[in-house]
Amino acid sequence: MSSTTTYSGKTYTFNHGVHPKEFKELSSHCQIQRMPFVDEYTLPLGQHIGAPSKALVSKGDKVKRGQKIAEAGGFVSVALHSPVDGVVSEIGLFDYPNGMALPGIKIKTDPYSTQRMEEAPIDLESLDTKGFISAVQDAGIVGLGGAAFPSHVKFAVPEGKECKYIMLNGCECEPFLTADHRVMVEHPEEIIDGILILNKYLNAEKAYIGIEANKPDAIEALKAVASTSDFPIEVVALQVKYPQGAEKMMITAILGKEVPSGKLPLDLGVLVANVGTIKALSNYFRKGQPLIERVVTITGTAIKNPANILVPIGTQMKEVIELCGGVTNDAARILLGGPMMGAVQKSLDVPVVKGTSGILILGKNEVKDIEEYSCIRCGKCVDACPLFLNPSMMGLLAKKGLWDEMLEYNIMDCFECASCSFVCPSGIPLVQSFRVAKGFLREKAAREKEEST
Amino acid sequence: MINISKKLSVSTAPFLKDKDTTPKIMMTVVYTLIPIVLVSIFYFGLGALLVTLTAVLSCLFTEWLFNKPDNRLKSLKDGSGLITGLLLALTLPPGFPLWMVFIGGMIAIGMGKAMWGGLGQNVFNPALLGRAFLQSAFPTAITTWSPPDGRYFELRGTNAAFPFFQGKNIDTITSATPLAKMKFDHLPTDIMDLLLGATGGSLGETCAILLLFAGIYLLVKKIINWRIPLSIILTVTVFSGTFYLLNPEIYPSPVFMILSGGMLLGTVYMATDLVTSPLTPKGMWIFGIGIGILIVLIRNWGGLPEGVMYAILLMNAATPLINRFTKIRTYGHKK
Ligand code: SF4
Ligand code: SF4
């Protein structure tokens, strides 16, 4: 599809899906660069899915790099750490990437500190499963693929369920993004080590690492390290196709099984985690470094120097963009995450948070108004939907406001991958209307539940 | 340095879009129709040209008439009205009165499309619906065939008939279509003539070879799905072939069946109409097989020599039902 090289061995995949232009060549060759320390960091307390963290510091407190500054606010919540040696300068409301102002902690960097962090490995031998789970929570680790779901919750396999396969997601199927790609190429040892640490507590039969075939260097790098491990770790090359990196699609590609509707991967004995998340696990247990930084892809057709940057959490996006030479005159849109599922961002005066996988600056060429025509029932959306839904039909029903009828077409299974809208020649906002419909139906179900109790 | 906030454009994902657009798809279909129209002009001269122009104008005019002012330009731009006009013309005899052509176009768009709520909502193929109306309203005119004799600059048959009159046929000879010869006299037509189109018939029903090429092109471009044409042709071959083997004296051969009349025009352009055919693979097979069986039934035993139009219209009517019964199994759901 693109000019980048492709893995030549056997590849696997799921049915349906689409082939958007990749744009990976903009940044896939860029080595991960470390972001220099800046004067100030803004750390929202609710960067993850679940309850916000609870601040442990107050204004004027001195903090060390890696020090816990907020604790988990419940089980589905994680701790938060300072990315620098410095002083808490403010506790208040700060602009968050989704457009809201959220409570957070501002830290002023100590200009005289070397910012060196003592390595303090954690003794795995003394930890039982429960201890491991709370250690992961304490390390502030969340899913780095973009969802920012607390990882320890995933790792806590409930009674009666069993994790047979650990599956690492290195697909990175969203166009433009290359952060996971670089992490796999540059840190394969830490990823494999992370698997081994996790498996100490999960006792799985086998681990898989799913990688799209457009990252042959990542496949080779991980294969080389995986072959030295006693625990069976198979690196599986997957066809370049969107949404290959969706949990369900990757499981189907690798195991040939479907995740039953309404069930979790764990019901098939599978635990899926992003490669960056597993690397963070290794960093914590081997060096004592909690999640205070992450790799972010800064790319797009309107950024001067695309790059993959290791950014301390809390750095203002503006400063990261400046490091990349700024934007071109052509810049027309900022996106957080990939272009298929990401969100528009209005301003760059917000911090990089744990869920920031990429900052995209798109040029005018990629920002065109799409003219909408009637549905011509070409069936392209039907052939695109990885879940075999009928977006054409659901789109017609949505247009008429027949939400309840959409339930019969399994609208609630839709995971909003946007493949349908991508292919529709009539430019119908299919997934856009499904989001609205799902929200409405969810609310209605909640209301009905409340009324009946 | 960073000054993008002023003209920032805001909407929701996805922010990438595939290249195909509906007007582009429709125009590709139009391009494949142009050679077919040219060949019909080659055989039937001015008559064919005037019938085509009248049908197209009538369809576009009706499209414009039935749309709300703010939607008019867009409805013309999507190209579907143009296709209907061209297809309708291709189903008509070259000597057909132009005023009747005009009415056919109005019926095609008005009753075939606008009445249902516009493009995408209609159940029947608009061009065929227009043609069906003309067939029942003007049964004589629509079965008066002018021969392909290279009279380029003359009007044919009743082209110039005054509105609301049948008009006097100015052709000295008329020509029976291969299908009529077969049906009523059991006379076959030379295969070569069928392939090249040197036979009597509607504008677009004559040159089989061109229709085959157009069909293949549209298949390669993935504008039409292969399942429908294949299932129609297979069904017609097997079904009519069985009778041909039983009694070649009475029943036409499958090759004749496929190359004659509206079979290829209907298979390539009308049965594959995206709007009025099923969405699912299984549904497409049912649809195609149904059309194939109906064509053979009507042609061999019906009162008419040609059955393609009614076969497709009948299966159009069944399409909503077929769609309902061939729902695709959602991922992660039981069969
Ligand atoms: S892709 Fe668009 S035009 Fe085609 S069937 Fe789906 S909704 Fe209709
Ligand atoms: S957004 Fe939903 S309906 Fe559209 S392709 Fe993805 S899963 Fe299917």
Short mmCIF file of C-alpha atoms in Angstrom, two decimals, chain B:
data_model
loop_
_atom_site.label_atom_id
_atom_site.label_comp_id
_atom_site.label_asym_id
_atom_site.label_seq_id
_atom_site.Cartn_x
_atom_site.Cartn_y
_atom_site.Cartn_z
CA MET B 1 4.34 30.60 15.51
CA ILE B 2 1.30 28.51 16.22
CA ASN B 3 -1.66 30.31 14.83
CA ILE B 4 -4.01 27.65 13.64
CA SER B 5 -6.75 28.28 16.17
CA LYS B 6 -8.51 30.97 14.16
CA LYS B 7 -9.56 28.96 11.14
CA LEU B 8 -9.76 25.64 12.86
CA SER B 9 -12.28 23.27 11.45
CA VAL B 10 -14.20 21.17 13.92
CA SER B 11 -16.12 17.95 13.41
CA THR B 12 -15.96 14.33 14.53
CA ALA B 13 -14.01 11.28 13.34
CA PRO B 14 -13.27 9.90 10.84
CA PHE B 15 -11.08 12.54 9.29
CA LEU B 16 -10.03 10.43 6.34
CA LYS B 17 -12.27 9.53 3.45
CA ASP B 18 -12.05 7.00 0.65
CA LYS B 19 -11.75 8.45 -2.85
CA ASP B 20 -14.98 7.09 -4.36
CA THR B 21 -17.93 9.44 -4.36
CA THR B 22 -21.46 8.82 -5.55
CA PRO B 23 -21.24 11.28 -8.49
CA LYS B 24 -17.97 9.60 -9.57
CA ILE B 25 -19.56 6.15 -9.47
CA MET B 26 -22.58 7.33 -11.42
CA MET B 27 -20.45 9.08 -14.03
CA THR B 28 -18.43 5.92 -14.61
CA VAL B 29 -21.67 4.15 -15.42
CA VAL B 30 -22.57 6.98 -17.79
CA TYR B 31 -19.21 6.67 -19.57
CA THR B 32 -19.79 2.98 -20.21
CA LEU B 33 -23.20 3.80 -21.67
CA ILE B 34 -21.86 6.26 -24.22
CA PRO B 35 -20.38 3.66 -26.63
CA ILE B 36 -23.63 1.76 -26.50
CA VAL B 37 -25.57 4.87 -27.42
CA LEU B 38 -23.11 5.58 -30.24
CA VAL B 39 -23.54 2.10 -31.68
CA SER B 40 -27.30 2.51 -31.62
CA ILE B 41 -26.89 5.76 -33.53
CA PHE B 42 -24.65 3.89 -35.96
CA TYR B 43 -27.41 1.40 -36.64
CA PHE B 44 -30.48 3.59 -36.35
CA GLY B 45 -29.23 7.10 -37.11
CA LEU B 46 -31.17 10.24 -36.21
CA GLY B 47 -34.06 8.30 -34.70
CA ALA B 48 -31.81 6.79 -32.02
CA LEU B 49 -30.16 10.13 -31.28
CA LEU B 50 -33.47 11.92 -30.85
CA VAL B 51 -34.96 9.20 -28.66
CA THR B 52 -31.86 9.33 -26.41
CA LEU B 53 -31.81 13.11 -26.15
CA THR B 54 -35.52 13.28 -25.43
CA ALA B 55 -35.33 10.63 -22.71
CA VAL B 56 -32.37 12.30 -21.01
CA LEU B 57 -33.92 15.76 -21.15
CA SER B 58 -37.21 14.49 -19.83
CA CYS B 59 -35.54 12.69 -16.90
CA LEU B 60 -33.40 15.67 -15.94
CA PHE B 61 -36.32 18.03 -16.25
CA THR B 62 -38.51 15.84 -14.06
CA GLU B 63 -35.69 15.47 -11.54
CA TRP B 64 -35.44 19.24 -11.38
CA LEU B 65 -39.21 19.61 -11.12
CA PHE B 66 -39.64 17.23 -8.20
CA ASN B 67 -36.79 18.48 -6.06
CA LYS B 68 -36.96 21.31 -3.61
CA PRO B 69 -35.20 24.41 -4.96
CA ASP B 70 -32.22 24.10 -2.61
CA ASN B 71 -31.67 20.48 -3.55
CA ARG B 72 -32.07 20.80 -7.31
CA LEU B 73 -28.48 21.25 -8.31
CA LYS B 74 -27.31 18.42 -6.10
CA SER B 75 -29.93 16.01 -7.39
CA LEU B 76 -28.80 16.69 -10.94
CA LYS B 77 -25.16 16.42 -9.91
CA ASP B 78 -25.43 12.91 -8.50
CA GLY B 79 -25.83 11.65 -12.07
CA SER B 80 -28.58 9.16 -11.33
CA GLY B 81 -31.18 11.02 -13.43
CA LEU B 82 -28.84 10.98 -16.41
CA ILE B 83 -28.39 7.24 -16.08
CA THR B 84 -32.13 6.67 -15.91
CA GLY B 85 -32.61 8.74 -19.07
CA LEU B 86 -29.96 6.86 -21.00
CA LEU B 87 -31.20 3.47 -19.83
CA LEU B 88 -34.79 4.27 -20.67
CA ALA B 89 -33.79 5.32 -24.18
CA LEU B 90 -31.87 2.09 -24.63
CA THR B 91 -35.02 0.08 -23.96
CA LEU B 92 -37.09 1.85 -26.61
CA PRO B 93 -37.46 1.19 -30.35
CA PRO B 94 -35.67 3.71 -32.58
CA GLY B 95 -38.88 4.78 -34.30
CA PHE B 96 -40.77 5.49 -31.05
CA PRO B 97 -42.77 8.75 -30.94
CA LEU B 98 -40.72 11.36 -29.13
CA TRP B 99 -43.64 12.68 -27.11
CA MET B 100 -44.15 9.22 -25.70
CA VAL B 101 -40.44 9.06 -24.86
CA PHE B 102 -40.88 12.29 -22.92
CA ILE B 103 -43.79 10.89 -20.95
CA GLY B 104 -41.81 7.75 -20.28
CA GLY B 105 -39.01 9.83 -18.78
CA MET B 106 -41.42 11.73 -16.55
CA ILE B 107 -42.97 8.50 -15.32
CA ALA B 108 -39.54 6.95 -14.74
CA ILE B 109 -38.33 9.76 -12.51
CA GLY B 110 -41.67 10.86 -11.08
CA MET B 111 -43.20 7.49 -10.25
CA GLY B 112 -40.01 5.48 -10.29
CA LYS B 113 -38.03 7.66 -7.94
CA ALA B 114 -39.39 10.98 -6.69
CA MET B 115 -42.61 9.45 -5.40
CA TRP B 116 -40.63 7.11 -3.14
CA GLY B 117 -38.64 9.94 -1.62
CA GLY B 118 -35.84 10.25 -4.15
CA LEU B 119 -32.62 8.43 -4.87
CA GLY B 120 -32.05 5.39 -2.72
CA GLN B 121 -35.63 5.05 -1.53
CA ASN B 122 -37.24 3.58 -4.62
CA VAL B 123 -38.14 -0.08 -4.87
CA PHE B 124 -38.28 -0.41 -8.67
CA ASN B 125 -35.62 0.43 -11.21
CA PRO B 126 -36.85 3.79 -12.53
CA ALA B 127 -35.95 3.22 -16.19
CA LEU B 128 -37.74 -0.11 -16.26
CA LEU B 129 -40.75 1.33 -14.52
CA GLY B 130 -40.94 4.02 -17.20
CA ARG B 131 -40.61 1.43 -19.91
CA ALA B 132 -43.27 -0.78 -18.29
CA PHE B 133 -45.64 2.16 -18.28
CA LEU B 134 -45.00 2.85 -21.96
CA GLN B 135 -45.49 -0.80 -22.81
CA SER B 136 -48.93 -0.91 -21.25
CA ALA B 137 -49.99 2.53 -22.49
CA PHE B 138 -48.68 2.24 -26.04
CA PRO B 139 -48.44 -1.47 -26.83
CA THR B 140 -48.34 -1.01 -30.61
CA ALA B 141 -45.80 1.76 -30.84
CA ILE B 142 -43.41 -0.03 -28.51
CA THR B 143 -43.37 -3.18 -30.59
CA THR B 144 -42.90 -1.50 -33.95
CA TRP B 145 -39.29 -2.13 -34.81
CA SER B 146 -37.36 -0.21 -37.36
CA PRO B 147 -34.59 -2.16 -39.13
CA PRO B 148 -30.91 -1.28 -38.67
CA ASP B 149 -30.45 -0.13 -42.22
CA GLY B 150 -28.15 2.86 -41.98
CA ARG B 151 -30.60 5.60 -42.82
CA TYR B 152 -28.70 8.17 -40.82
CA PHE B 153 -30.42 11.42 -41.43
CA GLU B 154 -34.05 10.40 -41.58
CA LEU B 155 -36.60 10.14 -38.87
CA ARG B 156 -37.89 6.67 -38.33
CA GLY B 157 -41.21 5.01 -37.71
CA THR B 158 -43.41 7.33 -35.74
CA ASN B 159 -40.67 9.52 -34.21
CA ALA B 160 -42.41 12.69 -35.29
CA ALA B 161 -45.92 11.74 -34.23
CA PHE B 162 -47.88 14.67 -32.86
CA PRO B 163 -48.40 14.55 -29.09
CA PHE B 164 -51.27 12.28 -28.10
CA PHE B 165 -51.39 10.67 -31.54
CA GLN B 166 -49.95 7.40 -32.63
CA GLY B 167 -48.64 8.86 -35.87
CA LYS B 168 -48.25 7.15 -39.19
CA ASN B 169 -45.33 4.77 -39.59
CA ILE B 170 -43.05 6.21 -42.24
CA ASP B 171 -40.86 3.12 -42.45
CA THR B 172 -41.66 1.10 -45.52
CA ILE B 173 -40.43 -2.07 -43.92
CA THR B 174 -40.48 -3.02 -40.32
CA SER B 175 -38.34 -5.67 -38.78
CA ALA B 176 -39.24 -8.34 -36.28
CA THR B 177 -36.88 -8.74 -33.34
CA PRO B 178 -34.92 -11.96 -33.03
CA LEU B 179 -37.01 -12.80 -29.98
CA ALA B 180 -40.29 -12.36 -31.86
CA LYS B 181 -39.03 -14.48 -34.72
CA MET B 182 -38.12 -17.15 -32.22
CA LYS B 183 -41.32 -16.94 -30.26
CA PHE B 184 -43.82 -16.86 -33.05
CA ASP B 185 -42.01 -18.59 -35.92
CA HIS B 186 -39.31 -20.60 -34.14
CA LEU B 187 -36.75 -19.00 -36.36
CA PRO B 188 -33.29 -18.51 -34.85
CA THR B 189 -31.07 -15.54 -35.67
CA ASP B 190 -27.43 -15.80 -36.63
CA ILE B 191 -25.21 -15.55 -33.54
CA MET B 192 -22.82 -13.18 -35.29
CA ASP B 193 -25.67 -10.76 -35.98
CA LEU B 194 -26.66 -10.89 -32.34
CA LEU B 195 -23.13 -10.21 -31.16
CA LEU B 196 -22.65 -7.23 -33.43
CA GLY B 197 -26.17 -5.93 -33.16
CA ALA B 198 -27.30 -6.02 -36.79
CA THR B 199 -30.83 -6.97 -35.78
CA GLY B 200 -34.07 -5.22 -35.09
CA GLY B 201 -34.69 -4.24 -31.48
CA SER B 202 -34.51 -1.47 -28.94
CA LEU B 203 -31.60 0.95 -29.08
CA GLY B 204 -29.46 -0.82 -26.54
CA GLU B 205 -30.60 -4.38 -26.98
CA THR B 206 -28.74 -5.06 -30.15
CA CYS B 207 -24.99 -5.06 -29.83
CA ALA B 208 -24.30 -7.89 -27.38
CA ILE B 209 -20.55 -7.68 -27.58
CA LEU B 210 -20.42 -4.08 -26.40
CA LEU B 211 -22.71 -4.86 -23.48
CA LEU B 212 -20.43 -7.71 -22.49
CA PHE B 213 -17.42 -5.40 -22.50
CA ALA B 214 -19.25 -2.73 -20.52
CA GLY B 215 -20.29 -5.36 -17.99
CA ILE B 216 -16.76 -6.63 -17.60
CA TYR B 217 -15.43 -3.09 -17.17
CA LEU B 218 -17.97 -2.31 -14.46
CA LEU B 219 -17.14 -5.57 -12.72
CA VAL B 220 -13.42 -4.85 -12.76
CA LYS B 221 -14.07 -1.34 -11.43
CA LYS B 222 -16.19 -2.98 -8.70
CA ILE B 223 -19.10 -0.71 -9.50
CA ILE B 224 -21.43 -3.65 -9.98
CA ASN B 225 -21.25 -6.80 -7.92
CA TRP B 226 -20.41 -10.01 -9.80
CA ARG B 227 -22.94 -12.11 -7.96
CA ILE B 228 -26.04 -10.74 -9.64
CA PRO B 229 -24.94 -10.95 -13.30
CA LEU B 230 -23.33 -14.34 -12.74
CA SER B 231 -26.36 -15.83 -11.04
CA ILE B 232 -28.70 -14.55 -13.75
CA ILE B 233 -26.58 -15.88 -16.59
CA LEU B 234 -25.95 -19.22 -14.89
CA THR B 235 -29.62 -19.68 -14.13
CA VAL B 236 -30.72 -18.78 -17.65
CA THR B 237 -28.09 -21.10 -19.12
CA VAL B 238 -29.00 -24.08 -16.98
CA PHE B 239 -32.75 -23.57 -17.04
CA SER B 240 -33.19 -22.76 -20.72
CA GLY B 241 -30.46 -25.26 -21.65
CA THR B 242 -32.46 -28.07 -20.08
CA PHE B 243 -35.44 -27.33 -22.31
CA TYR B 244 -33.26 -26.81 -25.35
CA LEU B 245 -31.75 -30.26 -24.89
CA LEU B 246 -35.22 -31.77 -24.46
CA ASN B 247 -36.57 -30.18 -27.63
CA PRO B 248 -34.29 -27.98 -29.72
CA GLU B 249 -37.05 -27.58 -32.30
CA ILE B 250 -39.24 -25.45 -30.08
CA TYR B 251 -36.98 -24.04 -27.39
CA PRO B 252 -34.20 -21.53 -28.04
CA SER B 253 -30.62 -22.34 -27.15
CA PRO B 254 -29.06 -20.75 -24.05
CA VAL B 255 -26.62 -18.81 -26.22
CA PHE B 256 -29.52 -17.26 -28.11
CA MET B 257 -31.29 -16.58 -24.83
CA ILE B 258 -28.37 -14.67 -23.43
CA LEU B 259 -27.41 -12.69 -26.51
CA SER B 260 -30.88 -11.62 -27.60
CA GLY B 261 -33.28 -8.94 -26.49
CA GLY B 262 -32.83 -7.03 -23.27
CA MET B 263 -31.06 -9.85 -21.48
CA LEU B 264 -27.58 -8.32 -21.36
CA LEU B 265 -28.73 -4.71 -20.99
CA GLY B 266 -30.94 -5.79 -18.10
CA THR B 267 -28.29 -8.00 -16.52
CA VAL B 268 -25.50 -5.45 -16.67
CA TYR B 269 -27.33 -2.22 -15.96
CA MET B 270 -30.72 -2.84 -14.42
CA ALA B 271 -30.57 -5.94 -12.27
CA THR B 272 -27.37 -4.58 -10.77
CA ASP B 273 -28.95 -1.23 -9.91
CA LEU B 274 -27.55 -0.77 -6.41
CA VAL B 275 -30.66 0.81 -4.99
CA THR B 276 -33.14 -1.82 -6.09
CA SER B 277 -31.14 -5.01 -5.57
CA PRO B 278 -30.36 -6.80 -2.29
CA LEU B 279 -27.41 -5.76 -0.12
CA THR B 280 -26.18 -9.09 1.15
CA PRO B 281 -24.29 -11.72 -0.86
CA LYS B 282 -26.90 -14.39 -0.20
CA GLY B 283 -29.65 -11.96 -1.14
CA MET B 284 -27.90 -11.20 -4.42
CA TRP B 285 -27.85 -14.87 -5.35
CA ILE B 286 -31.54 -15.29 -4.61
CA PHE B 287 -32.29 -12.14 -6.59
CA GLY B 288 -30.26 -13.24 -9.61
CA ILE B 289 -31.58 -16.78 -9.66
CA GLY B 290 -35.14 -15.42 -9.40
CA ILE B 291 -34.60 -13.13 -12.37
CA GLY B 292 -33.06 -15.93 -14.43
CA ILE B 293 -35.95 -18.29 -13.81
CA LEU B 294 -38.55 -15.62 -14.56
CA ILE B 295 -36.85 -14.64 -17.83
CA VAL B 296 -36.93 -18.21 -19.11
CA LEU B 297 -40.51 -18.76 -17.92
CA ILE B 298 -41.83 -15.61 -19.57
CA ARG B 299 -39.86 -16.02 -22.79
CA ASN B 300 -40.72 -19.70 -23.27
CA TRP B 301 -44.29 -19.79 -22.05
CA GLY B 302 -45.54 -16.25 -21.45
CA GLY B 303 -47.61 -14.24 -23.86
CA LEU B 304 -44.74 -11.89 -24.66
CA PRO B 305 -41.54 -12.53 -26.56
CA GLU B 306 -39.46 -10.60 -24.00
CA GLY B 307 -39.46 -11.12 -20.24
CA VAL B 308 -36.38 -9.38 -18.88
CA MET B 309 -38.18 -6.21 -17.86
CA TYR B 310 -40.93 -7.95 -15.90
CA ALA B 311 -38.48 -10.42 -14.40
CA ILE B 312 -36.37 -7.63 -12.96
CA LEU B 313 -39.35 -5.56 -11.80
CA LEU B 314 -40.84 -8.57 -10.03
CA MET B 315 -37.60 -9.30 -8.23
CA ASN B 316 -37.26 -5.59 -7.39
CA ALA B 317 -40.57 -5.93 -5.59
CA ALA B 318 -39.22 -8.90 -3.68
CA THR B 319 -36.00 -7.15 -2.67
CA PRO B 320 -37.14 -5.63 0.64
CA LEU B 321 -38.31 -9.08 1.64
CA ILE B 322 -35.08 -10.70 0.51
CA ASN B 323 -33.12 -8.13 2.50
CA ARG B 324 -35.13 -8.96 5.57
CA PHE B 325 -34.56 -12.69 5.28
CA THR B 326 -30.90 -12.56 4.44
CA LYS B 327 -29.73 -10.44 7.34
CA ILE B 328 -26.03 -10.88 7.87
CA ARG B 329 -24.93 -12.52 11.10
CA THR B 330 -23.30 -9.93 13.34
CA TYR B 331 -19.79 -10.67 14.63
CA GLY B 332 -19.93 -12.49 17.94
CA HIS B 333 -23.58 -13.50 17.52
CA LYS B 334 -24.84 -17.03 16.99
CA LYS B 335 -25.79 -18.18 13.52
#
